[in-house]
Coordinates of C-alpha atoms and ligand atoms in Angstrom, one line a residue:
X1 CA -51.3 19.2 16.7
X2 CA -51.8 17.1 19.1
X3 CA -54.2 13.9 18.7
X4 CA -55.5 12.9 15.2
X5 CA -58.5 11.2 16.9
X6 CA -60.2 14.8 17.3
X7 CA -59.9 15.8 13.4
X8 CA -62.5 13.4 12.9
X9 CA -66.0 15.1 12.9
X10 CA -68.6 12.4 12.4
X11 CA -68.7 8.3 12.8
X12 CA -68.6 5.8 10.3
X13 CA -66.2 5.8 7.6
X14 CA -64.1 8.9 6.9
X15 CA -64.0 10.6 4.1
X16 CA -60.9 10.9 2.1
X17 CA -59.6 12.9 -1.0
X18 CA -56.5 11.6 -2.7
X19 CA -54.2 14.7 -4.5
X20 CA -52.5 13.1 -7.4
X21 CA -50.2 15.1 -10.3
X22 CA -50.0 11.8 -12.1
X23 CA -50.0 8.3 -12.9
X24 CA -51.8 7.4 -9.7
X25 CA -50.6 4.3 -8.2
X26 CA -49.8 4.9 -4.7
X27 CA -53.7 6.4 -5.2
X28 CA -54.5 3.0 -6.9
X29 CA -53.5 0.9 -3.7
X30 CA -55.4 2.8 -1.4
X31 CA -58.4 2.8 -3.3
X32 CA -58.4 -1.0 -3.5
X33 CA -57.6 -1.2 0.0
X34 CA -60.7 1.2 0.7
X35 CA -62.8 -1.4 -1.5
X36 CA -63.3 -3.5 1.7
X37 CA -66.1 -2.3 3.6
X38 CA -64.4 -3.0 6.6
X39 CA -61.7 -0.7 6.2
X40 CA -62.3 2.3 8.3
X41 CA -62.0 5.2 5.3
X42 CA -63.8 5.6 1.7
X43 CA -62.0 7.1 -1.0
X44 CA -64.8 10.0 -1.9
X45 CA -62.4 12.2 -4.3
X46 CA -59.6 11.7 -6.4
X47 CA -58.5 15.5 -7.3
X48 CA -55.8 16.7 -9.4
X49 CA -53.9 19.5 -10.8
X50 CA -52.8 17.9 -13.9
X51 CA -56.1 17.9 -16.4
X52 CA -54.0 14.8 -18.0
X53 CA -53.2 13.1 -14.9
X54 CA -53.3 9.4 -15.8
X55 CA -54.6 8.6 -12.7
X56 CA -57.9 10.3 -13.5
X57 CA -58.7 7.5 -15.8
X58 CA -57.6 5.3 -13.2
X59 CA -60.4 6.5 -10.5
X60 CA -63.0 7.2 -13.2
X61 CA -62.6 3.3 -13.9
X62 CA -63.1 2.7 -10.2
X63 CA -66.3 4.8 -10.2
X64 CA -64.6 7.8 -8.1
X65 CA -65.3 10.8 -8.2
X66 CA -62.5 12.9 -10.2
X67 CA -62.3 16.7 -10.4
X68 CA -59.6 19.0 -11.7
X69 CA -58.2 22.2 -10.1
X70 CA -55.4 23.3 -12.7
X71 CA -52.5 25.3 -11.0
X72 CA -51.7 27.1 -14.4
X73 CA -54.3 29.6 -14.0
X74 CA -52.9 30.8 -11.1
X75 CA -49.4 31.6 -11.7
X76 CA -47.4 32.4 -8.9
X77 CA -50.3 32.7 -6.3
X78 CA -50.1 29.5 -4.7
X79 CA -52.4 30.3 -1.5
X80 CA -55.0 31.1 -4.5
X81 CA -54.7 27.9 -6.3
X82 CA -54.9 26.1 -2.5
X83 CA -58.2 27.7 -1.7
X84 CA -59.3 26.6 -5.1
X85 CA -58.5 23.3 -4.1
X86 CA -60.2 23.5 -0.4
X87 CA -63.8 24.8 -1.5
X88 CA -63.7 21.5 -3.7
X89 CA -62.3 19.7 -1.0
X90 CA -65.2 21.1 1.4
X91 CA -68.0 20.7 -1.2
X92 CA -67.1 16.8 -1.0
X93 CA -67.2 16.9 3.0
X94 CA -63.9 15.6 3.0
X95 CA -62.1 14.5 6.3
X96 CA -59.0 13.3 5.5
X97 CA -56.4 14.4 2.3
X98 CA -54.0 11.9 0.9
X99 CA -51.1 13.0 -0.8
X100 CA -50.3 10.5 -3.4
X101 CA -47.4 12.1 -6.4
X102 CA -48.8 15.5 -5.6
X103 CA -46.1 17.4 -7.4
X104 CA -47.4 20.8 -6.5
X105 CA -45.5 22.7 -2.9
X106 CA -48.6 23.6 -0.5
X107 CA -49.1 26.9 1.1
X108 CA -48.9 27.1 4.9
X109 CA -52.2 28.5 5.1
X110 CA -53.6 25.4 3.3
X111 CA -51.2 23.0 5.2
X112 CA -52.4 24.9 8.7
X113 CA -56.5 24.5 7.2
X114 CA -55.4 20.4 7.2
X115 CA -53.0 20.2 9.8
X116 CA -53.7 16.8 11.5
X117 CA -55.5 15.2 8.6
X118 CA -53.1 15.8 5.5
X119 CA -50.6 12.4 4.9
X120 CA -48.2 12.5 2.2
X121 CA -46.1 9.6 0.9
X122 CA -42.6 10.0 0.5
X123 CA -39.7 7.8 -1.8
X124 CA -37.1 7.4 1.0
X125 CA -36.4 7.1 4.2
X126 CA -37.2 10.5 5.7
X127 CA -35.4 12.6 6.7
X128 CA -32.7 11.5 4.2
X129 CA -33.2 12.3 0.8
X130 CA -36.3 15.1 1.0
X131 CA -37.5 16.4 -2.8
X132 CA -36.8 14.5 -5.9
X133 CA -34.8 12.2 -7.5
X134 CA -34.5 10.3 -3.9
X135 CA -33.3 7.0 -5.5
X136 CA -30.4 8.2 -7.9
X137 CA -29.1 10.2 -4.8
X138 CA -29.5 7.2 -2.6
X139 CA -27.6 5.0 -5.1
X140 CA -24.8 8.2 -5.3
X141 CA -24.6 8.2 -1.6
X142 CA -24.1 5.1 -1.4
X143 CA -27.2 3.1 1.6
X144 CA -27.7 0.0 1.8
X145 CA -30.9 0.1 2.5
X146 CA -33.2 2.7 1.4
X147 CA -37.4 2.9 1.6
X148 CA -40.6 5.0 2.0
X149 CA -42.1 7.1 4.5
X150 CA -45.5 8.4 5.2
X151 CA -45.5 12.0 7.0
X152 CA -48.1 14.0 8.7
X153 CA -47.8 16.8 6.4
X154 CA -46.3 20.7 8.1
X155 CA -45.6 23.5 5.8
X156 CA -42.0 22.0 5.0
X157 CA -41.7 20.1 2.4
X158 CA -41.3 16.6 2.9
X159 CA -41.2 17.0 6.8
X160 CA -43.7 15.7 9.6
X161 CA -44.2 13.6 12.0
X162 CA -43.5 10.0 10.6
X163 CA -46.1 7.6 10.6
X164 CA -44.5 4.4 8.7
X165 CA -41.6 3.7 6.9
X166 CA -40.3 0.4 4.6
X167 CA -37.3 -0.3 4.2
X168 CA -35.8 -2.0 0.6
X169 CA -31.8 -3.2 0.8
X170 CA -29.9 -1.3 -2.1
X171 CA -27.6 -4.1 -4.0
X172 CA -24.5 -3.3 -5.7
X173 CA -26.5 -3.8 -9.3
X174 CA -29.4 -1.8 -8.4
X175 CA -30.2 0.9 -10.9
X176 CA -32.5 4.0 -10.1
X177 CA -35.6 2.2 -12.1
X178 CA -34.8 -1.2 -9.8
X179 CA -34.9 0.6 -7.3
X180 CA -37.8 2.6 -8.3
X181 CA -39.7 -0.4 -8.5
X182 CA -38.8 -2.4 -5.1
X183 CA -39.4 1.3 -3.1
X184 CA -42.7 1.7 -5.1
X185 CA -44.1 -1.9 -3.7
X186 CA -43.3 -1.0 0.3
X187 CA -45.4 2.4 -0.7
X188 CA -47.9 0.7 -1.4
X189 CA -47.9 -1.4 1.6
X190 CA -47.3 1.1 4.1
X191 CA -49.6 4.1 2.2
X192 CA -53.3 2.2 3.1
X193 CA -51.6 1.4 6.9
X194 CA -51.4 4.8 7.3
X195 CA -54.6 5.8 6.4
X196 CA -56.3 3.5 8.4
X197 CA -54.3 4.6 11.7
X198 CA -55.3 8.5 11.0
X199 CA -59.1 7.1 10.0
X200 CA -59.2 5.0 13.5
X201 CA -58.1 8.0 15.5
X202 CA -55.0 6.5 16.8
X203 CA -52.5 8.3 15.5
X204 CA -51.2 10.9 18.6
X205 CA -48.4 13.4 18.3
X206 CA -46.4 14.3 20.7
X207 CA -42.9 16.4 20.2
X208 CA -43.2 15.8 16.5
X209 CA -43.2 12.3 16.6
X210 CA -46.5 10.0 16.0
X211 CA -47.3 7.5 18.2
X212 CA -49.2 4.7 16.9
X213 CA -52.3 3.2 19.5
X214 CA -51.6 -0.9 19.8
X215 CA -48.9 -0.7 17.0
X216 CA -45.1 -2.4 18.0
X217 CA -42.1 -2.4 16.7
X218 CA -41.3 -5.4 14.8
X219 CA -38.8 -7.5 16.0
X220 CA -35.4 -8.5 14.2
X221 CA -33.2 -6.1 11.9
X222 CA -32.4 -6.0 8.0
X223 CA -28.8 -6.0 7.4
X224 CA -27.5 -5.2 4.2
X225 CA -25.3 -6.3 2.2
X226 CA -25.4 -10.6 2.9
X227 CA -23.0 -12.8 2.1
Ligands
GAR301 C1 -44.4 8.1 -5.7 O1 -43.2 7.4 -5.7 C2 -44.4 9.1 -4.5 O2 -43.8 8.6 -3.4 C3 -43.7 10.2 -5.1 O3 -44.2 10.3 -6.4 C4 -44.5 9.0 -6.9 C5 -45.9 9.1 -7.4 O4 -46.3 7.8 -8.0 N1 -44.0 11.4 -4.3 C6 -43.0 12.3 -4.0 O5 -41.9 12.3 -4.5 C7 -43.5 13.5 -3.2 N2 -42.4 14.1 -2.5 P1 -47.8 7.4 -8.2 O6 -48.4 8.6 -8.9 O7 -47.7 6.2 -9.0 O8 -48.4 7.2 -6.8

């Protein structure tokens, strides 16, 4: 992998698919933020594996396109169930696939078939706290501050190069739903940042880390706890 600038194939707007398992809001904040003709990607596809995915109802009221690949059919055979997934993905003329509470583990051959132009949003601050339940075991280890990532996506799970993080402090009455809530917002914030970086080409990897064209670091720290 080296820059995303050369996964693009066409210009204008690219065209993205979002993978969602369920309620859809993370998909939800990127479609609105695609609603501006300005921004540099169109949502095209809304696809999930879940035929009751709540977020299906969501892009249907948006007036996206929706299809369903369900995994069930296909057992164990994952790499069958991904190639399901990536004729649908093709048919659409898709460019870019957005990982948004896509539950399902991706096979390296379908990772490899996207490598460049698959983003995934994660509830933490990778590389702590990789799979689920990332804010009760960030509440049993104790942070103080605690946040979201968005990831190029490689065939292990929750890895990549990291595009954007958000950080949240972690207060001594926060509960996993608080949390859960505060964490939430920032991915929402930071998920349609990253898709316009990978849309505008100027998101370059080097070493497995992303560089980010015209983008600083902020200046300042968050400390946490205040008195
Ligand atoms: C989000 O918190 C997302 O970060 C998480 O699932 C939730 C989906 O919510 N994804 C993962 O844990 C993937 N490792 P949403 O359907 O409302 O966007």
């Amino acid at each position: 992998m080296t820059s995303a600038e050369k996964t693009r194939t066409g210009a204008g707007r690219a065209r993205v698919a979002i993978l969602i398992s369920g309620r859809g809001s993370n998909m939800a904040a990127l479609i609105e933020a695609a609603a501006d003709p300005a921004f540099p990607a169109e949502i095209v596809l809304v696809l999930s594996n879940r035929p009751d995915a709540a977020g299906l109802l969501r892009a249907a009221e948006a007036g996206i396109p929706t299809e369903v690949v369900d995994h069930k059919p296909f057992g164990k055979d994952r790499e069958a169930f991904d190639r399901a997934m990536d004729a649908v993905l093709r048919d659409h003329g898709i460019e870019i696939v957005c990982l948004a509470g896509f539950m399902r583990l991706l096979s390296a051959w379908f990772v490899g078939a996207w490598e460049g132009r698959m983003i995934n949003v994660h509830p933490a601050l990778l590389p702590s706290f990789k799979g689920l339940d990332t804010h009760a075991r960030a509440l049993t280890a104790g942070v103080r501050l605690h946040g979201a990532t968005v990831h190029l996506v490689v065939p292990e799970m929750d890895s990549g190069p990291i595009i954007v993080q958000g950080a949240v402090p972690v207060g001594d009455d926060d509960t996993e739903a608080s949390l859960a809530v505060r964490v939430l917002a920032v991915e929402h914030r930071i998920y349609p940042l990253a898709l316009r970086w990978l849309a505008e080409g100027r998101i370059m990897v080097a070493d497995g880390r992303c560089r980010i064209s015209g983008a600083a670091a902020p200046e300042g720290a968050m400390i946490a706890p205040a008195l």
